Amino acid sequence: MKLSEKDPAENKESQQKRKVDWSWSLVVAALVGAFGSSFLYGYNLSVVNAPTPYIKAFYNETWYRRHGHPIDPDTLTLLWSVTVSIFAIGGLVGTLMVKIIGKFLGRKYTLLVNNGFAVSAALLMACSLRAGTFELLIVGRFIMGVDGGIALSALPMYLNEISPKQIRGSLGQVTAIFICIGVFTGQLLGLPELLGKESTWPYLFGVIVVPALVQLASLPFLPESPRYLLLEKHDEAGAMKAFQTFLGKADVSQELEEVLAESRVQRNLRLMSVLELLRAHFVRWQVITVVITMASYQLCGLNAGLVIERLGRRPLLIGGFGLMALFFGTLTVTLTLQDQAPWVPYLSIVCILAIIASFCSGPGGIPFILTGEFFQQSERPAAFIIAGTVNWLSNFAVGLLFPFIQKSLDSYCFLVFAAVCITGAIYFYFVLPETKNRTHAEISQAFAKRNKAHPPEMKTDSAMAEEKANSQPEPDPSSTLDSHGQNQMSKCVFSLQ
């Protein structure tokens, strides 16, 4: 009876807390940040599809004007593949740049400066037809890739650091949601009834300036990441004000103390390099899982909703990739038989929409969340570099090779993506533990048996005492108690993360 009497009050308190967590500043920061960042990434993934025939014709005309003869079909295919895939090369460059830029400018100003890449890329691509120079389109795609590489690293970091821990996973999905919206918008504006015509296709690329200018005009009025202000700029007053704005409450002492406690624990930890992380046995399977997740994310052929906090990461990844494999197989059948009946092409459209929906239900956003959850603070920068590198190289491989695969396999080309999805789903079923509502220590413990090694912070008290005894035969009792207390504090702080 006592439990049932408590439940309504607890539910009311939980609802009130949820309302406080979702402050207007937090919502605006997430929407504006995603619209000017991940939306553009998704848009540029799909915007090249609809105007392909017109762009190829533009390439052919330019080549004929310069050389006096039409372009060779294989050369045209290669040139078009470079146009599509150069976006990923720019993304890789942006991923490698973001660490340096973010250190000096912070999260918010990195996003703001990044809009300069988007605006310049839009102008180059939109003017390529009028200038009669297809190189402008290729260079613009590369610069837009740099924008995407910076955005996909800086935005998740910004949203992760400004959001309360209770809704961090849900808010992180905003990145993936806007990727999907961007993909859809690129396909929609590419329709012949809108901008997908021979005379208007350059405007498809000029539209990019709108989200960039919206973010450029809105983001300056929002605070910087409080964690960045406190841990890297040592601006406690600024961090307190930022926490108050994003959390929508005056008393943020608990949040400040949590960040300071984390800072004290991490103070003596040196950031790991990429090579050190790759060689570390205690995170071997975490690294492998992140690599396979990011590769599957791009090689599956597409881009999540708030259901992640209800269903968990594992079932969404396995189910999403499994459904994608099913619908890719069905799409292959419908494409093969599309001349057999008038309704078959419409079934192909349904399959494409189902593939996109399956992708957005899980695989679209979870890879970015898992990378942050698998690794502790000293390992995360290197982990994000590895994840970003695999992400963009896989993107490059798809963009470069798919035209040739399509030319060779015709309607059977989608079976390649089905095989990737099935392989990913099988791997996640046998290897990936559930990470929802788990601390870093619990996630590390779940991988420890497979890694056959424990991370340094997870050593037992007896193991630490034994190591200390070997190095100092007669330890001072007070220092032993001190060490034990610090170890307990470390465990406490990690459980908060």
Coordinates of C-alpha atoms in Angstrom, one line a residue:
M1 CA 0.0 0.0 0.0
K2 CA 2.8 2.4 0.9
L3 CA 4.4 1.8 -2.5
S4 CA 1.2 2.4 -4.4
E5 CA 0.6 5.6 -2.4
K6 CA 4.1 6.8 -3.3
D7 CA 3.8 6.1 -7.0
P8 CA 1.6 9.1 -8.0
A9 CA 3.8 11.6 -6.2
E10 CA 6.9 10.0 -7.7
N11 CA 5.4 10.2 -11.1
K12 CA 4.4 13.8 -10.6
E13 CA 7.9 14.7 -9.4
S14 CA 9.4 12.8 -12.4
Q15 CA 7.2 14.7 -14.8
Q16 CA 8.2 18.0 -13.2
K17 CA 11.8 17.1 -13.4
R18 CA 11.4 16.2 -17.1
K19 CA 9.8 19.6 -17.8
V20 CA 12.8 21.3 -16.2
D21 CA 15.3 19.2 -18.2
W22 CA 13.7 20.2 -21.5
S23 CA 14.3 23.9 -21.2
W24 CA 13.6 26.2 -24.2
S25 CA 17.3 27.1 -24.5
L26 CA 18.2 23.4 -24.7
V27 CA 15.5 22.7 -27.4
V28 CA 16.5 25.8 -29.4
A29 CA 20.2 24.9 -29.2
A30 CA 19.5 21.3 -30.3
L31 CA 17.3 22.3 -33.2
V32 CA 19.4 25.2 -34.5
G33 CA 22.6 23.3 -34.1
A34 CA 21.3 20.2 -35.9
F35 CA 19.6 22.3 -38.7
G36 CA 22.9 24.1 -39.5
S37 CA 25.0 20.9 -39.1
S38 CA 23.7 17.4 -39.4
F39 CA 20.8 18.5 -41.7
L40 CA 23.4 19.8 -44.2
Y41 CA 25.3 16.5 -44.0
G42 CA 22.2 14.5 -44.8
Y43 CA 21.1 16.9 -47.5
N44 CA 24.5 16.7 -49.3
L45 CA 24.4 12.9 -49.1
S46 CA 21.2 12.8 -51.3
V47 CA 21.2 16.0 -53.2
V48 CA 23.5 14.7 -56.0
N49 CA 21.1 11.9 -56.9
A50 CA 18.3 13.7 -58.8
P51 CA 20.3 16.0 -61.0
T52 CA 22.8 13.3 -62.0
P53 CA 21.8 13.2 -65.7
Y54 CA 22.0 17.0 -66.0
I55 CA 25.4 17.2 -64.2
K56 CA 26.8 14.5 -66.4
A57 CA 25.6 16.4 -69.5
F58 CA 27.3 19.6 -68.1
Y59 CA 30.5 17.6 -67.7
N60 CA 30.3 16.3 -71.2
E61 CA 29.6 19.8 -72.7
T62 CA 32.5 21.3 -70.8
W63 CA 34.8 18.5 -71.9
Y64 CA 33.7 19.0 -75.5
R65 CA 34.3 22.7 -75.4
R66 CA 37.8 22.2 -74.0
H67 CA 39.0 19.2 -76.0
G68 CA 36.9 19.2 -79.1
H69 CA 35.4 15.7 -78.5
P70 CA 32.9 14.1 -76.2
I71 CA 34.1 12.6 -72.9
D72 CA 34.8 8.9 -72.8
P73 CA 32.0 7.0 -70.9
D74 CA 34.5 5.4 -68.5
T75 CA 36.1 8.8 -67.8
L76 CA 32.7 10.3 -67.2
T77 CA 31.8 7.5 -64.7
L78 CA 35.1 8.0 -62.9
L79 CA 34.7 11.8 -62.9
W80 CA 31.2 11.5 -61.5
S81 CA 32.4 9.0 -58.8
V82 CA 35.0 11.5 -57.7
T83 CA 32.3 14.2 -57.5
V84 CA 30.2 12.1 -55.2
S85 CA 33.0 10.6 -53.1
I86 CA 35.1 13.8 -52.7
F87 CA 32.5 14.8 -50.1
A88 CA 33.8 12.0 -47.9
I89 CA 37.5 13.0 -48.3
G90 CA 36.6 16.5 -47.2
G91 CA 34.7 14.9 -44.2
L92 CA 37.9 13.0 -43.2
V93 CA 39.9 16.3 -43.3
G94 CA 37.2 18.0 -41.2
T95 CA 37.3 15.2 -38.7
L96 CA 41.0 15.6 -38.2
M97 CA 40.7 19.4 -38.0
V98 CA 38.0 19.6 -35.4
K99 CA 40.2 18.7 -32.4
I100 CA 42.6 21.6 -33.1
I101 CA 39.8 24.1 -33.8
G102 CA 37.6 23.0 -30.9
K103 CA 40.5 23.3 -28.4
F104 CA 40.9 27.0 -29.2
L105 CA 37.4 28.1 -30.2
G106 CA 35.2 25.8 -28.0
R107 CA 32.1 23.9 -29.2
K108 CA 29.7 26.7 -30.0
Y109 CA 32.2 28.9 -31.9
T110 CA 33.5 25.8 -33.8
L111 CA 30.0 25.4 -35.1
L112 CA 29.7 29.1 -36.0
V113 CA 33.0 29.2 -37.9
N114 CA 32.1 26.0 -39.7
N115 CA 29.2 27.9 -41.4
G116 CA 31.9 29.7 -43.4
F117 CA 32.7 26.4 -45.2
A118 CA 29.0 25.8 -46.0
V119 CA 28.5 29.3 -47.4
S120 CA 31.6 29.2 -49.6
A121 CA 30.8 25.7 -50.8
A122 CA 27.3 26.7 -51.7
L123 CA 28.5 29.7 -53.8
L124 CA 31.1 27.6 -55.6
M125 CA 28.6 24.8 -56.5
A126 CA 25.8 27.1 -57.4
C127 CA 28.0 29.1 -59.8
S128 CA 29.7 26.1 -61.5
L129 CA 27.2 25.9 -64.4
R130 CA 27.2 29.7 -65.1
A131 CA 31.0 29.7 -65.0
G132 CA 31.2 26.6 -67.2
T133 CA 33.7 25.0 -64.8
F134 CA 32.8 21.6 -63.4
E135 CA 35.9 21.8 -61.1
L136 CA 34.0 24.3 -59.0
L137 CA 31.3 21.7 -58.2
I138 CA 34.0 19.2 -57.2
V139 CA 35.9 21.7 -55.0
G140 CA 32.6 22.8 -53.5
R141 CA 31.7 19.2 -52.6
F142 CA 35.1 18.8 -51.0
I143 CA 34.6 22.0 -48.9
M144 CA 31.1 20.8 -48.0
G145 CA 32.6 17.6 -46.8
V146 CA 35.0 19.5 -44.5
D147 CA 31.9 21.2 -43.1
G148 CA 30.3 17.8 -42.5
G149 CA 33.3 16.3 -40.9
I150 CA 33.5 19.2 -38.4
A151 CA 29.8 19.3 -37.8
L152 CA 29.4 15.5 -37.0
S153 CA 32.2 15.8 -34.4
A154 CA 31.4 19.2 -32.8
L155 CA 27.6 19.0 -32.7
P156 CA 27.3 15.7 -30.8
M157 CA 30.0 16.9 -28.4
Y158 CA 28.1 20.2 -27.8
L159 CA 24.7 18.5 -27.3
N160 CA 26.3 15.9 -25.0
E161 CA 27.8 18.6 -22.8
I162 CA 24.8 20.9 -22.6
S163 CA 22.2 18.2 -21.9
P164 CA 21.2 16.7 -18.5
K165 CA 22.4 13.1 -18.2
Q166 CA 18.8 11.9 -17.9
I167 CA 18.0 12.9 -21.5
R168 CA 21.5 12.8 -23.0
G169 CA 20.7 9.8 -25.2
S170 CA 17.4 11.3 -26.5
L171 CA 19.0 14.7 -27.2
G172 CA 21.8 13.0 -29.0
Q173 CA 19.3 11.5 -31.4
V174 CA 18.5 15.0 -32.7
T175 CA 21.7 14.7 -34.8
A176 CA 20.4 11.5 -36.5
I177 CA 16.9 12.8 -36.9
F178 CA 18.1 15.9 -38.8
I179 CA 20.4 13.7 -41.0
C180 CA 17.2 11.8 -42.1
I181 CA 15.3 15.1 -42.6
G182 CA 18.2 16.4 -44.7
V183 CA 18.3 13.2 -46.8
F184 CA 14.5 13.5 -47.4
T185 CA 14.7 17.2 -48.2
G186 CA 17.5 16.6 -50.7
Q187 CA 15.3 14.0 -52.5
L188 CA 12.2 16.2 -52.3
L189 CA 13.8 19.4 -53.7
G190 CA 15.4 17.3 -56.4
L191 CA 12.0 16.5 -58.0
P192 CA 11.5 17.8 -61.5
E193 CA 8.5 19.9 -60.3
L194 CA 10.8 21.8 -57.9
L195 CA 14.6 22.3 -58.5
G196 CA 15.5 19.0 -60.3
K197 CA 15.5 20.5 -63.8
E198 CA 18.2 21.2 -66.3
S199 CA 18.0 25.0 -65.7
T200 CA 17.7 25.0 -61.9
W201 CA 19.8 22.1 -60.6
P202 CA 22.6 24.6 -59.4
Y203 CA 20.1 26.1 -57.0
L204 CA 19.8 22.7 -55.3
F205 CA 23.4 23.3 -54.1
G206 CA 22.7 27.0 -53.4
V207 CA 20.0 26.1 -50.9
I208 CA 22.7 25.1 -48.5
V209 CA 23.2 28.7 -47.4
V210 CA 19.8 28.9 -45.7
P211 CA 20.5 26.5 -42.8
A212 CA 24.0 27.9 -42.4
L213 CA 22.7 31.5 -42.2
V214 CA 20.0 30.4 -39.7
Q215 CA 22.6 28.9 -37.4
L216 CA 24.9 31.8 -37.9
A217 CA 22.1 34.2 -36.8
S218 CA 20.8 32.1 -33.9
L219 CA 23.6 30.3 -32.1
P220 CA 25.5 33.4 -30.9
F221 CA 22.6 34.1 -28.5
L222 CA 23.0 30.7 -26.8
P223 CA 25.7 29.9 -24.2
E224 CA 28.9 27.9 -24.8
S225 CA 29.1 24.4 -23.4
P226 CA 29.3 24.7 -19.5
R227 CA 31.7 21.7 -19.3
Y228 CA 34.1 23.4 -21.8
L229 CA 33.9 26.7 -19.9
L230 CA 34.6 25.0 -16.5
L231 CA 37.1 22.3 -17.5
E232 CA 39.1 24.0 -20.2
K233 CA 38.6 27.8 -19.7
H234 CA 38.3 27.5 -15.9
D235 CA 35.4 30.0 -16.0
E236 CA 33.2 28.9 -13.1
A237 CA 30.9 31.9 -13.3
G238 CA 30.3 31.4 -17.1
A239 CA 29.8 27.7 -16.6
M240 CA 27.2 28.4 -13.8
K241 CA 25.3 30.8 -16.0
A242 CA 25.4 28.4 -18.9
F243 CA 24.1 25.5 -16.7
Q244 CA 21.3 27.8 -15.4
T245 CA 20.3 28.7 -19.0
F246 CA 20.3 25.2 -20.4
L247 CA 18.8 23.4 -17.3
G248 CA 16.2 26.2 -16.7
K249 CA 16.9 26.4 -12.9
A250 CA 18.8 28.6 -10.6
D251 CA 20.5 26.0 -8.4
V252 CA 23.1 24.2 -10.4
S253 CA 25.5 23.5 -7.7
Q254 CA 25.1 19.7 -8.0
E255 CA 25.9 19.8 -11.7
L256 CA 29.0 22.0 -11.1
E257 CA 30.2 19.6 -8.4
E258 CA 29.8 16.6 -10.7
V259 CA 31.9 18.2 -13.4
L260 CA 34.5 19.3 -10.9
A261 CA 34.6 15.8 -9.3
E262 CA 35.2 14.3 -12.8
S263 CA 37.9 16.9 -13.4
R264 CA 39.7 15.9 -10.1
V265 CA 39.6 12.2 -11.1
Q266 CA 40.7 12.9 -14.7
R267 CA 43.4 15.4 -13.8
N268 CA 46.3 13.0 -13.7
L269 CA 45.1 11.0 -16.7
R270 CA 47.0 11.6 -19.9
L271 CA 45.0 11.6 -23.2
M272 CA 45.6 8.5 -25.1
S273 CA 46.8 8.6 -28.7
V274 CA 45.1 6.7 -31.5
L275 CA 48.0 4.1 -31.6
E276 CA 47.8 3.7 -27.8
L277 CA 44.1 3.1 -28.0
L278 CA 44.5 0.6 -30.8
R279 CA 47.1 -1.3 -28.7
A280 CA 45.2 -1.2 -25.4
H281 CA 43.9 -4.8 -24.7
F282 CA 41.2 -3.6 -22.3
V283 CA 39.3 -1.8 -25.0
R284 CA 40.1 -4.0 -27.9
W285 CA 36.5 -5.2 -28.5
Q286 CA 35.1 -1.7 -27.9
V287 CA 37.3 -0.4 -30.7
I288 CA 36.4 -3.3 -33.0
T289 CA 32.7 -2.8 -32.3
V290 CA 32.9 1.0 -33.0
V291 CA 34.8 0.3 -36.3
I292 CA 32.2 -2.3 -37.4
T293 CA 29.3 0.0 -36.3
M294 CA 30.6 3.0 -38.3
A295 CA 31.5 0.9 -41.3
S296 CA 28.0 -0.7 -41.3
Y297 CA 26.5 2.7 -40.8
Q298 CA 27.9 3.9 -44.2
L299 CA 28.2 0.6 -46.1
C300 CA 24.6 -0.4 -45.4
G301 CA 23.5 2.0 -48.2
L302 CA 21.8 5.2 -45.9
N303 CA 20.2 7.7 -41.8
A304 CA 16.6 7.8 -35.4
G305 CA 13.9 8.6 -33.2
L306 CA 13.5 9.1 -29.4
V307 CA 12.6 5.4 -29.0
I308 CA 16.3 4.7 -28.2
E309 CA 15.7 5.4 -24.5
R310 CA 12.9 2.9 -24.4
L311 CA 14.2 0.0 -26.5
G312 CA 17.9 0.3 -26.0
R313 CA 20.8 0.4 -28.4
R314 CA 21.2 -3.4 -29.1
P315 CA 17.7 -4.3 -30.3
L316 CA 17.5 -1.1 -32.5
L317 CA 20.8 -1.9 -34.2
I318 CA 20.1 -5.6 -34.8
G319 CA 16.5 -5.0 -35.8
G320 CA 17.3 -2.0 -38.0
F321 CA 20.0 -3.8 -40.0
G322 CA 17.9 -6.9 -40.1
L323 CA 14.9 -5.1 -41.6
M324 CA 17.2 -3.2 -44.0
A325 CA 18.6 -6.5 -45.3
L326 CA 15.0 -7.8 -45.8
F327 CA 13.8 -4.8 -47.7
F328 CA 17.0 -4.6 -49.8
G329 CA 16.3 -8.2 -50.9
T330 CA 12.6 -7.3 -51.6
L331 CA 13.8 -4.2 -53.6
T332 CA 16.0 -6.4 -55.7
V333 CA 13.1 -8.7 -56.6
T334 CA 10.8 -5.8 -57.4
L335 CA 13.5 -4.1 -59.6
T336 CA 14.0 -7.4 -61.5
L337 CA 10.3 -7.8 -62.1
Q338 CA 9.2 -4.2 -62.5
D339 CA 8.1 -4.8 -66.1
Q340 CA 5.9 -7.7 -65.2
A341 CA 3.0 -5.6 -63.8
P342 CA 2.1 -1.9 -63.5
W343 CA 2.0 -1.9 -59.7
V344 CA 5.5 -3.4 -59.2
P345 CA 7.4 -0.1 -59.5
Y346 CA 5.2 1.3 -56.8
L347 CA 6.2 -1.6 -54.6
S348 CA 9.9 -0.6 -55.2
I349 CA 9.1 2.8 -53.9
V350 CA 7.5 1.3 -50.8
C351 CA 10.7 -0.8 -50.3
I352 CA 12.9 2.3 -50.5
L353 CA 10.8 4.1 -47.9
A354 CA 10.9 1.0 -45.7
I355 CA 14.7 0.9 -46.0
I356 CA 14.9 4.6 -44.9
A357 CA 12.5 4.0 -42.0
S358 CA 14.5 0.9 -40.9
F359 CA 17.7 2.9 -41.0
C360 CA 16.2 5.8 -39.0
S361 CA 14.8 3.5 -36.4
G362 CA 18.2 2.6 -35.0
P363 CA 21.4 2.5 -37.2
G364 CA 21.1 6.1 -38.1
G365 CA 22.1 7.6 -34.8
I366 CA 23.3 5.0 -32.4
P367 CA 26.9 4.8 -33.8
F368 CA 27.6 8.3 -32.6
I369 CA 26.2 7.5 -29.1
L370 CA 28.1 4.2 -28.7
T371 CA 31.4 5.9 -29.4
G372 CA 30.9 8.2 -26.4
E373 CA 29.6 5.5 -24.1
F374 CA 32.3 2.9 -24.8
F375 CA 35.3 5.0 -23.7
Q376 CA 36.3 7.1 -20.7
Q377 CA 37.4 10.7 -20.9
S378 CA 41.1 10.1 -21.7
E379 CA 40.2 7.7 -24.5
R380 CA 37.3 9.5 -26.2
P381 CA 39.3 11.9 -28.4
A382 CA 41.3 9.1 -30.0
A383 CA 38.1 7.0 -30.2
F384 CA 36.2 9.7 -32.1
I385 CA 39.1 10.1 -34.5
I386 CA 39.1 6.3 -35.2
A387 CA 35.3 6.3 -35.6
G388 CA 35.3 9.4 -37.8
T389 CA 38.0 8.0 -40.0
V390 CA 36.2 4.7 -40.6
N391 CA 32.9 6.6 -41.1
W392 CA 34.3 8.9 -43.9
L393 CA 36.5 6.3 -45.6
S394 CA 33.5 4.0 -45.8
N395 CA 31.4 6.9 -47.2
F396 CA 34.2 7.5 -49.7
A397 CA 34.3 3.8 -50.7
V398 CA 30.5 3.8 -51.3
G399 CA 30.5 7.0 -53.3
L400 CA 33.5 5.9 -55.5
L401 CA 32.6 2.3 -56.1
F402 CA 28.8 2.2 -56.2
P403 CA 28.5 3.6 -59.8
F404 CA 30.7 0.8 -61.0
I405 CA 28.9 -1.8 -58.9
Q406 CA 25.6 -0.6 -60.3
K407 CA 26.9 -0.7 -63.8
S408 CA 28.1 -4.3 -63.3
L409 CA 25.3 -5.8 -61.3
D410 CA 22.4 -3.6 -62.4
S411 CA 19.3 -4.3 -60.1
Y412 CA 21.3 -6.9 -58.1
C413 CA 23.6 -4.2 -56.7
F414 CA 21.5 -3.8 -53.6
L415 CA 22.3 -7.4 -52.6
V416 CA 25.7 -6.1 -51.6
F417 CA 24.1 -3.7 -49.1
A418 CA 21.8 -6.6 -47.9
A419 CA 24.9 -8.7 -47.2
V420 CA 26.5 -5.8 -45.2
C421 CA 23.4 -5.4 -43.1
I422 CA 23.1 -9.1 -42.3
T423 CA 26.8 -9.3 -41.3
G424 CA 26.4 -6.3 -39.1
A425 CA 23.2 -7.6 -37.4
I426 CA 24.9 -11.0 -36.7
Y427 CA 28.0 -9.3 -35.2
F428 CA 25.9 -7.1 -32.9
Y429 CA 23.8 -10.0 -31.8
F430 CA 26.8 -12.0 -30.6
V431 CA 29.1 -9.2 -29.4
L432 CA 27.3 -5.9 -28.5
P433 CA 26.1 -5.6 -24.9
E434 CA 23.2 -3.3 -24.0
T435 CA 24.5 0.1 -22.9
K436 CA 21.2 1.8 -22.0
N437 CA 21.2 3.2 -18.5
R438 CA 24.7 1.7 -17.8
T439 CA 27.7 3.6 -16.5
H440 CA 31.1 3.4 -18.2
A441 CA 32.3 1.0 -15.5
E442 CA 29.5 -1.4 -16.2
I443 CA 30.0 -1.2 -20.0
S444 CA 33.7 -1.9 -19.5
Q445 CA 32.9 -4.8 -17.3
A446 CA 30.6 -6.2 -20.0
F447 CA 33.5 -6.2 -22.4
A448 CA 36.2 -7.3 -19.9
K449 CA 35.6 -11.0 -20.3
R450 CA 35.9 -10.8 -24.1
N451 CA 38.9 -8.5 -23.9
K452 CA 40.5 -10.8 -21.2
A453 CA 41.8 -7.6 -19.6
H454 CA 40.3 -5.0 -17.2
P455 CA 40.7 -1.2 -17.7
P456 CA 43.0 0.5 -15.1
E457 CA 40.2 2.1 -13.2
M458 CA 38.4 -1.3 -12.7
K459 CA 41.2 -3.1 -10.8
T460 CA 40.0 -4.5 -7.5
D461 CA 41.1 -3.0 -4.2
S462 CA 43.1 -6.2 -3.5
A463 CA 44.9 -6.0 -6.8
M464 CA 45.8 -2.4 -6.2
A465 CA 47.0 -3.2 -2.7
E466 CA 49.1 -6.1 -4.0
E467 CA 50.7 -3.8 -6.6
K468 CA 51.4 -1.2 -3.9
A469 CA 52.9 -3.9 -1.6
N470 CA 55.3 -5.0 -4.4
S471 CA 56.5 -1.5 -5.0
Q472 CA 56.5 -0.4 -1.3
P473 CA 57.1 -3.3 1.1
E474 CA 56.1 -1.3 4.2
P475 CA 53.4 1.1 3.2
D476 CA 52.2 3.8 5.5
P477 CA 48.7 3.0 6.9
S478 CA 47.4 6.5 6.3
S479 CA 48.5 6.5 2.7
T480 CA 46.8 3.1 2.2
L481 CA 43.5 4.6 3.5
D482 CA 44.0 7.6 1.3
S483 CA 44.5 5.4 -1.8
H484 CA 41.4 3.4 -0.9
G485 CA 39.3 6.6 -0.5
Q486 CA 40.5 7.9 -3.8
N487 CA 39.6 4.7 -5.5
Q488 CA 36.1 4.8 -4.0
M489 CA 35.7 8.4 -5.1
S490 CA 36.8 7.4 -8.6
K491 CA 34.2 4.6 -8.8
C492 CA 31.5 7.0 -7.5
V493 CA 32.3 9.6 -10.2
F494 CA 32.4 7.1 -13.0
S495 CA 29.0 5.8 -11.9
L496 CA 27.7 9.4 -12.4
Q497 CA 28.9 9.5 -16.0

